[in-house]
Each structure stands twice: as C-alpha cells, then as structure tokens.
Amino acid sequence: MNIAWKEMKKNKARFLILGSIVFLVSFLTFIISGLANGLSQDNAALIKKLPDGTFYMTKEADKNYNLSRINHRVQEKVLNKQKNAAAISIQMGFLNDSEGKQRSVAFVTSTDSMLFKNVKKGEIILDKSMKEEGIKIGDTFTNNQYNGKFVVKGFVDNQKFSHAPVAFINMEDYKEMYRVNDMQLIFIPGGDGAPSFAGLQAFSNNQFLSTISSYKAEQMSLNMIIWFLVVISGMLFAIFFYMMNVQKIGLYGILKAIGVKTSALFKMMWTQMVFITAISLSLSVALSQIFNIAAPKGLPFHLPLVTTVQLSVIFLLIGFIGATLSGIQIKKVEPLQAIQQGEV
C-alpha cells in the first residue's frame, strides 16, 4: 500500500493524465446515457409509464402495431375474460389551432380503463408540454379528417409517443377520423403468466417497445456508443498499466528478490486503479447530476442516480479487468532476469 502511494506521489503527472482521461470518458458516457434515457421517455413515455403487463396485436401485423386490426368479437372475448384489460389504438396526426397552425400529436383512444384517459365525444386531453406552449383549457382544435371541433378539457404529465405529445380522444371520434372500426392493441396489466389468444401475438412492455422501429433504432445507436466508451476506458487502463509495468520490470525483480509476493504487487496496482477511478468518477457523477438538474426544459435529458451508480460500478469492474490483464506480466517476472533487464 505504501509503495502504491509513494509511486503515485512520484509520478503525479502520469496518474493525473490517466485520471483526466477517465474523467472525460466517464462524463461523456453519463451525458450520452442521460440523453438516451431522455429520448426514451420522449419517444415512448406513454408505454413506459404503464405497469408491467402484456400487449397483444394480430399475428398478421408482423410486429407492426400500425397494421394490427383486432376483430371486435375477439376484443370483446378478451375484455370479458380480463376485467382490467383495455383495447387501445395509436395514430400520429395533426391538430389545427384557431390561427391555422398545425401541431403534431399522437392520437390515443381506448376502451374504459383506469390506465388511459377516457374522454367524451368532441373533447380532448393533451400532454402538459402543450400547456407550456400557451394552450389553455377551453381552447378548440380542428382536424382535416374530423367534421367537428375538439375542446381541450385537461392536461396530463409526461405522456409522449414518437417524440410527439399524446392527445387522448373519444373512441367514436377516432373511428371517424381514421375510418376504422377495429382497435389495434389490447393491453392486460399484470406480469404473472400472459394468457394466449387465438390469432393474437403477445408482447411484454419491453418487447412491444422493440417493435417501434424509431425507438429501437434510436436506443440501439446510443447504447452502442455508451458501451463503446466503457470498453475504451478498460483499454485505457490496460495500456497505461502495461506501459508502467514495462518500465518497472527491474523494480519488480528487486521487490520479488527481497520476498515481496506477486499478490502484493497486484494489490499495489489495484489500489492505484481504484484511487484514480474513484476520484474521476466522483467528479463526473457530480457534474452529470448538476447538468441533470440545470439542463434546459426542452432538452430530452434524464439521468437517474440509479443509472449513474450502475455505470460507475461497470467502470470500476472494467478498470479492474484492464489493470489485471496488464499485470499478468508481473507474475512472469523472474527476479534475476528482471534486475538485469532493468540495468540495461
């Protein structure tokens, strides 16, 4: 332990450079993770806020909810058996305000359920983000596919779909707008053994999210960047400690010659790795949480402390693996040979 501290004091610049790089890589990883979570909420908060359960769509839809049309007889059969179930439909569309300005929304309708907002004919409930744009209760909207007008009756928190605010409308209004009589999906809350129904394909909440092409592609790209940065951090530790170990072959030979065990040398290296990583991660965690609080409202950024802790643990594990792999050469050091090599 004392040797580890003395070496760090002697080579401050080297360890400071490594710590700075680890800080920058981890901070960038936290920021991208926050953006990934924020975009996830902005893309599918409507689904993510639902309790664990099972989504059903027709097998013919081939995992595309837009192509799913559940026969009303099948729907009634399922809803009669599952009292908490709800049939829902989602379609992207536009609302025209009194000034003729178009606003992109995701129209959502459902059968009577505690999980979704149920509204009367001609009424609409919007995501709270539209309230922040100046829309008030009592305002009216029109739609090119709807003969009447929609009157705003209220707002809901954090209900987004496909990066658009959700607009809950009456089922009859939805059917008039999109010229359909069948619903797209059925949702049954509860994670205990999803029942099977003829002609319907079952999906868990996460599986259903994966069927949304924009969500899947977006999250896959961002998660790939996150894991790439984590791997880079492991490689940094491996390369840094490998170069340090090569320069200290002679020292290791002397230490082994006077009876220092190989395990003690590994502990010295691990102590240095943990110290550097802990300080770097503490700084990056603090800054990322400050950014999480101070981020502009319009920026889709969400970084829970749980996610930060999980990533920090992963960084420590990757650093430990990288440092350990670089230290394999310590085990192979022969005292006499290493001392002679160090003298050259």
GROMACS .gro file of C-alpha atoms in nm:
model
  344
    1MET     CA    1   0.000   0.000   0.000
    2ASN     CA    2   0.278   0.243   0.095
    3ILE     CA    3   0.463   0.164  -0.226
    4ALA     CA    4   0.148   0.244  -0.427
    5TRP     CA    5   0.110   0.587  -0.263
    6LYS     CA    6   0.480   0.671  -0.297
    7GLU     CA    7   0.475   0.584  -0.666
    8MET     CA    8   0.168   0.799  -0.727
    9LYS     CA    9   0.333   1.094  -0.550
   10LYS     CA   10   0.649   1.047  -0.751
   11ASN     CA   11   0.468   1.018  -1.088
   12LYS     CA   12   0.188   1.270  -1.030
   13ALA     CA   13   0.178   1.385  -1.391
   14ARG     CA   14   0.127   1.034  -1.534
   15PHE     CA   15  -0.154   0.945  -1.295
   16LEU     CA   16  -0.313   1.289  -1.337
   17ILE     CA   17  -0.325   1.238  -1.714
   18LEU     CA   18  -0.489   0.895  -1.672
   19GLY     CA   19  -0.737   1.035  -1.420
   20SER     CA   20  -0.826   1.322  -1.655
   21ILE     CA   21  -0.891   1.084  -1.944
   22VAL     CA   22  -1.105   0.854  -1.727
   23PHE     CA   23  -1.300   1.160  -1.605
   24LEU     CA   24  -1.366   1.283  -1.959
   25VAL     CA   25  -1.468   0.939  -2.088
   26SER     CA   26  -1.697   0.866  -1.790
   27PHE     CA   27  -1.853   1.214  -1.801
   28LEU     CA   28  -1.924   1.175  -2.173
   29THR     CA   29  -2.075   0.833  -2.104
   30PHE     CA   30  -2.305   0.975  -1.834
   31ILE     CA   31  -2.417   1.257  -2.063
   32ILE     CA   32  -2.495   1.020  -2.351
   33SER     CA   33  -2.674   0.785  -2.110
   34GLY     CA   34  -2.884   1.079  -1.990
   35LEU     CA   35  -2.970   1.167  -2.349
   36ALA     CA   36  -3.060   0.804  -2.423
   37ASN     CA   37  -3.294   0.793  -2.122
   38GLY     CA   38  -3.438   1.133  -2.207
   39LEU     CA   39  -3.506   1.039  -2.568
   40SER     CA   40  -3.652   0.709  -2.448
   41GLN     CA   41  -3.903   0.899  -2.234
   42ASP     CA   42  -3.972   1.146  -2.512
   43ASN     CA   43  -4.029   0.863  -2.759
   44ALA     CA   44  -4.238   0.622  -2.553
   45ALA     CA   45  -4.342   0.766  -2.215
   46LEU     CA   46  -4.699   0.655  -2.291
   47ILE     CA   47  -4.582   0.291  -2.285
   48LYS     CA   48  -4.307   0.318  -2.024
   49LYS     CA   49  -4.544   0.466  -1.763
   50LEU     CA   50  -4.777   0.166  -1.787
   51PRO     CA   51  -4.744  -0.112  -1.526
   52ASP     CA   52  -4.585  -0.441  -1.631
   53GLY     CA   53  -4.823  -0.636  -1.846
   54THR     CA   54  -4.882  -0.787  -2.189
   55PHE     CA   55  -4.962  -0.623  -2.522
   56TYR     CA   56  -5.147  -0.814  -2.792
   57MET     CA   57  -5.165  -0.747  -3.163
   58THR     CA   58  -5.270  -0.963  -3.455
   59LYS     CA   59  -5.014  -1.212  -3.585
   60GLU     CA   60  -5.078  -1.089  -3.942
   61ALA     CA   61  -4.945  -0.745  -3.840
   62ASP     CA   62  -4.593  -0.896  -3.825
   63LYS     CA   63  -4.493  -0.697  -3.513
   64ASN     CA   64  -4.616  -0.367  -3.658
   65TYR     CA   65  -4.889  -0.216  -3.442
   66ASN     CA   66  -4.997   0.016  -3.727
   67LEU     CA   67  -5.102  -0.288  -3.930
   68SER     CA   68  -5.282  -0.460  -3.644
   69ARG     CA   69  -5.662  -0.476  -3.655
   70ILE     CA   70  -5.817  -0.682  -3.375
   71ASN     CA   71  -6.163  -0.814  -3.464
   72HIS     CA   72  -6.430  -0.670  -3.233
   73ARG     CA   73  -6.554  -1.018  -3.142
   74VAL     CA   74  -6.205  -1.122  -3.033
   75GLN     CA   75  -6.171  -0.794  -2.847
   76GLU     CA   76  -6.498  -0.847  -2.657
   77LYS     CA   77  -6.397  -1.205  -2.571
   78VAL     CA   78  -6.063  -1.091  -2.423
   79LEU     CA   79  -6.211  -0.792  -2.235
   80ASN     CA   80  -6.484  -1.008  -2.085
   81LYS     CA   81  -6.227  -1.260  -1.957
   82GLN     CA   82  -5.976  -0.999  -1.838
   83LYS     CA   83  -6.158  -0.730  -1.641
   84ASN     CA   84  -5.855  -0.497  -1.617
   85ALA     CA   85  -5.773  -0.523  -1.989
   86ALA     CA   86  -5.804  -0.231  -2.230
   87ALA     CA   87  -5.817  -0.208  -2.608
   88ILE     CA   88  -5.616   0.085  -2.743
   89SER     CA   89  -5.524   0.248  -3.072
   90ILE     CA   90  -5.245   0.496  -3.152
   91GLN     CA   91  -5.205   0.707  -3.465
   92MET     CA   92  -4.985   1.003  -3.546
   93GLY     CA   93  -5.170   1.310  -3.670
   94PHE     CA   94  -5.216   1.688  -3.656
   95LEU     CA   95  -5.429   1.938  -3.472
   96ASN     CA   96  -5.509   2.279  -3.625
   97ASP     CA   97  -5.544   2.566  -3.378
   98SER     CA   98  -5.761   2.876  -3.421
   99GLU     CA   99  -5.480   3.051  -3.608
  100GLY     CA  100  -5.440   2.766  -3.857
  101LYS     CA  101  -5.112   2.643  -3.709
  102GLN     CA  102  -5.060   2.266  -3.724
  103ARG     CA  103  -4.937   2.078  -3.418
  104SER     CA  104  -4.808   1.723  -3.442
  105VAL     CA  105  -4.963   1.486  -3.186
  106ALA     CA  106  -5.014   1.114  -3.123
  107PHE     CA  107  -5.387   1.043  -3.107
  108VAL     CA  108  -5.469   0.778  -2.848
  109THR     CA  109  -5.803   0.621  -2.771
  110SER     CA  110  -5.904   0.328  -2.553
  111THR     CA  111  -6.194   0.140  -2.403
  112ASP     CA  112  -6.292   0.228  -2.046
  113SER     CA  113  -5.982   0.183  -1.832
  114MET     CA  114  -5.803   0.331  -1.530
  115LEU     CA  115  -5.478   0.316  -1.729
  116PHE     CA  116  -5.580   0.562  -2.002
  117LYS     CA  117  -5.772   0.887  -2.006
  118ASN     CA  118  -6.132   0.842  -2.117
  119VAL     CA  119  -6.292   1.148  -2.274
  120LYS     CA  120  -6.631   1.237  -2.410
  121LYS     CA  121  -6.708   1.291  -2.776
  122GLY     CA  122  -6.569   1.620  -2.903
  123GLU     CA  123  -6.328   1.655  -2.612
  124ILE     CA  124  -5.951   1.613  -2.597
  125ILE     CA  125  -5.689   1.579  -2.321
  126LEU     CA  126  -5.334   1.680  -2.409
  127ASP     CA  127  -4.983   1.626  -2.277
  128LYS     CA  128  -4.871   1.903  -2.043
  129SER     CA  129  -4.596   2.010  -2.285
  130MET     CA  130  -4.867   2.173  -2.498
  131LYS     CA  131  -4.984   2.375  -2.198
  132GLU     CA  132  -4.633   2.517  -2.177
  133GLU     CA  133  -4.677   2.632  -2.537
  134GLY     CA  134  -4.969   2.852  -2.436
  135ILE     CA  135  -5.264   2.618  -2.490
  136LYS     CA  136  -5.537   2.651  -2.227
  137ILE     CA  137  -5.839   2.453  -2.113
  138GLY     CA  138  -6.131   2.552  -2.335
  139ASP     CA  139  -5.921   2.611  -2.647
  140THR     CA  140  -6.052   2.444  -2.962
  141PHE     CA  141  -5.877   2.248  -3.235
  142THR     CA  142  -5.980   2.102  -3.566
  143ASN     CA  143  -5.857   1.814  -3.776
  144ASN     CA  144  -5.884   1.774  -4.152
  145GLN     CA  145  -6.032   1.425  -4.106
  146TYR     CA  146  -6.283   1.527  -3.839
  147ASN     CA  147  -6.605   1.717  -3.901
  148GLY     CA  148  -6.639   1.875  -3.557
  149LYS     CA  149  -6.409   2.055  -3.315
  150PHE     CA  150  -6.203   1.928  -3.024
  151VAL     CA  151  -6.234   2.118  -2.696
  152VAL     CA  152  -5.939   2.095  -2.457
  153LYS     CA  153  -6.062   1.953  -2.124
  154GLY     CA  154  -5.733   1.897  -1.942
  155PHE     CA  155  -5.366   1.804  -1.943
  156VAL     CA  156  -5.162   1.502  -1.833
  157ASP     CA  157  -4.799   1.478  -1.721
  158ASN     CA  158  -4.529   1.315  -1.932
  159GLN     CA  159  -4.739   1.143  -2.198
  160LYS     CA  160  -4.534   1.131  -2.517
  161PHE     CA  161  -4.521   0.892  -2.810
  162SER     CA  162  -4.280   0.903  -3.103
  163HIS     CA  163  -4.145   1.240  -2.979
  164ALA     CA  164  -4.494   1.394  -3.002
  165PRO     CA  165  -4.736   1.494  -2.725
  166VAL     CA  166  -5.020   1.249  -2.674
  167ALA     CA  167  -5.378   1.360  -2.742
  168PHE     CA  168  -5.645   1.141  -2.579
  169ILE     CA  169  -5.970   1.143  -2.777
  170ASN     CA  170  -6.303   0.960  -2.770
  171MET     CA  171  -6.318   0.624  -2.946
  172GLU     CA  172  -6.602   0.734  -3.177
  173ASP     CA  173  -6.405   1.043  -3.284
  174TYR     CA  174  -6.102   0.823  -3.352
  175LYS     CA  175  -6.305   0.584  -3.569
  176GLU     CA  176  -6.449   0.876  -3.765
  177MET     CA  177  -6.105   1.027  -3.826
  178TYR     CA  178  -5.931   0.708  -3.938
  179ARG     CA  179  -6.229   0.524  -4.091
  180VAL     CA  180  -6.175   0.212  -3.881
  181ASN     CA  181  -6.394   0.005  -3.652
  182ASP     CA  182  -6.129  -0.224  -3.501
  183MET     CA  183  -5.871  -0.139  -3.236
  184GLN     CA  184  -5.500  -0.203  -3.283
  185LEU     CA  185  -5.389  -0.338  -2.945
  186ILE     CA  186  -5.506  -0.496  -2.624
  187PHE     CA  187  -5.316  -0.441  -2.300
  188ILE     CA  188  -5.356  -0.665  -1.994
  189PRO     CA  189  -5.178  -0.538  -1.680
  190GLY     CA  190  -5.001  -0.786  -1.455
  191GLY     CA  191  -4.678  -0.979  -1.511
  192ASP     CA  192  -4.795  -1.324  -1.397
  193GLY     CA  193  -4.829  -1.560  -1.691
  194ALA     CA  194  -4.968  -1.392  -2.002
  195PRO     CA  195  -5.271  -1.584  -2.136
  196SER     CA  196  -5.271  -1.679  -2.504
  197PHE     CA  197  -5.548  -1.598  -2.751
  198ALA     CA  198  -5.601  -1.744  -3.097
  199GLY     CA  199  -5.477  -1.513  -3.373
  200LEU     CA  200  -5.304  -1.274  -3.132
  201GLN     CA  201  -4.933  -1.235  -3.058
  202ALA     CA  202  -4.824  -1.141  -2.705
  203PHE     CA  203  -4.550  -0.891  -2.613
  204SER     CA  204  -4.411  -0.776  -2.279
  205ASN     CA  205  -4.372  -0.399  -2.230
  206ASN     CA  206  -4.006  -0.407  -2.338
  207GLN     CA  207  -4.078  -0.638  -2.630
  208PHE     CA  208  -4.351  -0.405  -2.751
  209LEU     CA  209  -4.114  -0.108  -2.731
  210SER     CA  210  -3.874  -0.300  -2.954
  211THR     CA  211  -4.144  -0.328  -3.221
  212ILE     CA  212  -4.147   0.053  -3.252
  213SER     CA  213  -3.884   0.099  -3.523
  214SER     CA  214  -3.786   0.457  -3.431
  215TYR     CA  215  -3.745   0.365  -3.063
  216LYS     CA  216  -3.540   0.054  -3.132
  217ALA     CA  217  -3.302   0.224  -3.378
  218GLU     CA  218  -3.253   0.529  -3.158
  219GLN     CA  219  -3.182   0.336  -2.839
  220MET     CA  220  -2.959   0.082  -3.014
  221SER     CA  221  -2.737   0.357  -3.156
  222LEU     CA  222  -2.700   0.543  -2.827
  223ASN     CA  223  -2.643   0.227  -2.620
  224MET     CA  224  -2.376   0.115  -2.865
  225ILE     CA  225  -2.192   0.445  -2.812
  226ILE     CA  226  -2.221   0.406  -2.432
  227TRP     CA  227  -2.074   0.054  -2.431
  228PHE     CA  228  -1.805   0.158  -2.678
  229LEU     CA  229  -1.692   0.430  -2.436
  230VAL     CA  230  -1.695   0.182  -2.146
  231VAL     CA  231  -1.471  -0.056  -2.344
  232ILE     CA  232  -1.238   0.232  -2.430
  233SER     CA  233  -1.197   0.309  -2.060
  234GLY     CA  234  -1.095  -0.053  -1.996
  235MET     CA  235  -0.842  -0.036  -2.279
  236LEU     CA  236  -0.700   0.287  -2.135
  237PHE     CA  237  -0.632   0.118  -1.801
  238ALA     CA  238  -0.480  -0.186  -1.970
  239ILE     CA  239  -0.247   0.020  -2.191
  240PHE     CA  240  -0.148   0.263  -1.913
  241PHE     CA  241  -0.059  -0.002  -1.655
  242TYR     CA  242   0.109  -0.219  -1.919
  243MET     CA  243   0.344   0.067  -2.008
  244MET     CA  244   0.403   0.139  -1.639
  245ASN     CA  245   0.477  -0.227  -1.570
  246VAL     CA  246   0.724  -0.249  -1.860
  247GLN     CA  247   0.916   0.046  -1.714
  248LYS     CA  248   0.915  -0.113  -1.367
  249ILE     CA  249   1.036  -0.463  -1.458
  250GLY     CA  250   1.362  -0.402  -1.273
  251LEU     CA  251   1.180  -0.272  -0.965
  252TYR     CA  252   0.952  -0.575  -0.960
  253GLY     CA  253   1.258  -0.800  -0.983
  254ILE     CA  254   1.415  -0.634  -0.677
  255LEU     CA  255   1.089  -0.649  -0.480
  256LYS     CA  256   1.046  -1.016  -0.561
  257ALA     CA  257   1.409  -1.084  -0.470
  258ILE     CA  258   1.357  -0.939  -0.121
  259GLY     CA  259   1.045  -1.151  -0.068
  260VAL     CA  260   0.753  -0.935  -0.183
  261LYS     CA  261   0.477  -1.163  -0.312
  262THR     CA  262   0.320  -1.129  -0.655
  263SER     CA  263  -0.022  -1.081  -0.490
  264ALA     CA  264   0.116  -0.776  -0.306
  265LEU     CA  265   0.230  -0.624  -0.637
  266PHE     CA  266  -0.117  -0.681  -0.783
  267LYS     CA  267  -0.272  -0.516  -0.477
  268MET     CA  268  -0.046  -0.216  -0.533
  269MET     CA  269  -0.169  -0.183  -0.891
  270TRP     CA  270  -0.534  -0.233  -0.792
  271THR     CA  271  -0.501   0.032  -0.521
  272GLN     CA  272  -0.379   0.283  -0.778
  273MET     CA  273  -0.657   0.188  -1.020
  274VAL     CA  274  -0.933   0.220  -0.757
  275PHE     CA  275  -0.797   0.552  -0.630
  276ILE     CA  276  -0.778   0.709  -0.977
  277THR     CA  277  -1.116   0.572  -1.088
  278ALA     CA  278  -1.294   0.672  -0.765
  279ILE     CA  279  -1.179   1.034  -0.785
  280SER     CA  280  -1.251   1.059  -1.159
  281LEU     CA  281  -1.596   0.903  -1.124
  282SER     CA  282  -1.684   1.122  -0.823
  283LEU     CA  283  -1.616   1.434  -1.029
  284SER     CA  284  -1.800   1.309  -1.338
  285VAL     CA  285  -2.101   1.189  -1.131
  286ALA     CA  286  -2.125   1.525  -0.954
  287LEU     CA  287  -2.106   1.724  -1.277
  288SER     CA  288  -2.352   1.498  -1.462
  289GLN     CA  289  -2.607   1.530  -1.178
  290ILE     CA  290  -2.566   1.907  -1.179
  291PHE     CA  291  -2.626   1.903  -1.554
  292ASN     CA  292  -2.931   1.680  -1.498
  293ILE     CA  293  -3.079   1.949  -1.270
  294ALA     CA  294  -2.973   2.250  -1.477
  295ALA     CA  295  -3.049   2.110  -1.826
  296PRO     CA  296  -3.288   2.325  -2.033
  297LYS     CA  297  -3.652   2.212  -2.027
  298GLY     CA  298  -3.660   2.149  -2.399
  299LEU     CA  299  -3.363   1.912  -2.382
  300PRO     CA  300  -3.467   1.543  -2.352
  301PHE     CA  301  -3.223   1.459  -2.073
  302HIS     CA  302  -3.293   1.221  -1.786
  303LEU     CA  303  -3.020   1.069  -1.572
  304PRO     CA  304  -3.147   0.888  -1.260
  305LEU     CA  305  -2.898   0.837  -0.978
  306VAL     CA  306  -2.954   0.460  -1.008
  307THR     CA  307  -2.828   0.464  -1.368
  308THR     CA  308  -2.525   0.670  -1.263
  309VAL     CA  309  -2.436   0.424  -0.986
  310GLN     CA  310  -2.476   0.126  -1.221
  311LEU     CA  311  -2.246   0.281  -1.480
  312SER     CA  312  -1.992   0.372  -1.210
  313VAL     CA  313  -1.980   0.011  -1.091
  314ILE     CA  314  -1.931  -0.104  -1.452
  315PHE     CA  315  -1.644   0.144  -1.492
  316LEU     CA  316  -1.477   0.009  -1.178
  317LEU     CA  317  -1.515  -0.351  -1.298
  318ILE     CA  318  -1.381  -0.267  -1.645
  319GLY     CA  319  -1.089  -0.078  -1.490
  320PHE     CA  320  -1.014  -0.373  -1.261
  321ILE     CA  321  -1.018  -0.617  -1.556
  322GLY     CA  322  -0.800  -0.389  -1.770
  323ALA     CA  323  -0.544  -0.336  -1.495
  324THR     CA  324  -0.538  -0.707  -1.407
  325LEU     CA  325  -0.482  -0.815  -1.767
  326SER     CA  326  -0.194  -0.569  -1.799
  327GLY     CA  327  -0.042  -0.709  -1.479
  328ILE     CA  328  -0.014  -1.069  -1.599
  329GLN     CA  329   0.347  -0.995  -1.691
  330ILE     CA  330   0.418  -0.925  -1.320
  331LYS     CA  331   0.352  -1.290  -1.243
  332LYS     CA  332   0.606  -1.398  -1.509
  333VAL     CA  333   0.885  -1.174  -1.379
  334GLU     CA  334   1.197  -1.364  -1.269
  335PRO     CA  335   1.395  -1.159  -1.014
  336LEU     CA  336   1.748  -1.202  -1.159
  337GLN     CA  337   1.637  -1.161  -1.520
  338ALA     CA  338   1.426  -0.857  -1.438
  339ILE     CA  339   1.709  -0.688  -1.244
  340GLN     CA  340   1.949  -0.745  -1.534
  341GLN     CA  341   1.691  -0.613  -1.782
  342GLY     CA  342   1.640  -0.306  -1.567
  343GLU     CA  343   2.012  -0.235  -1.565
  344VAL     CA  344   2.042  -0.235  -1.944
   0.00000   0.00000   0.00000
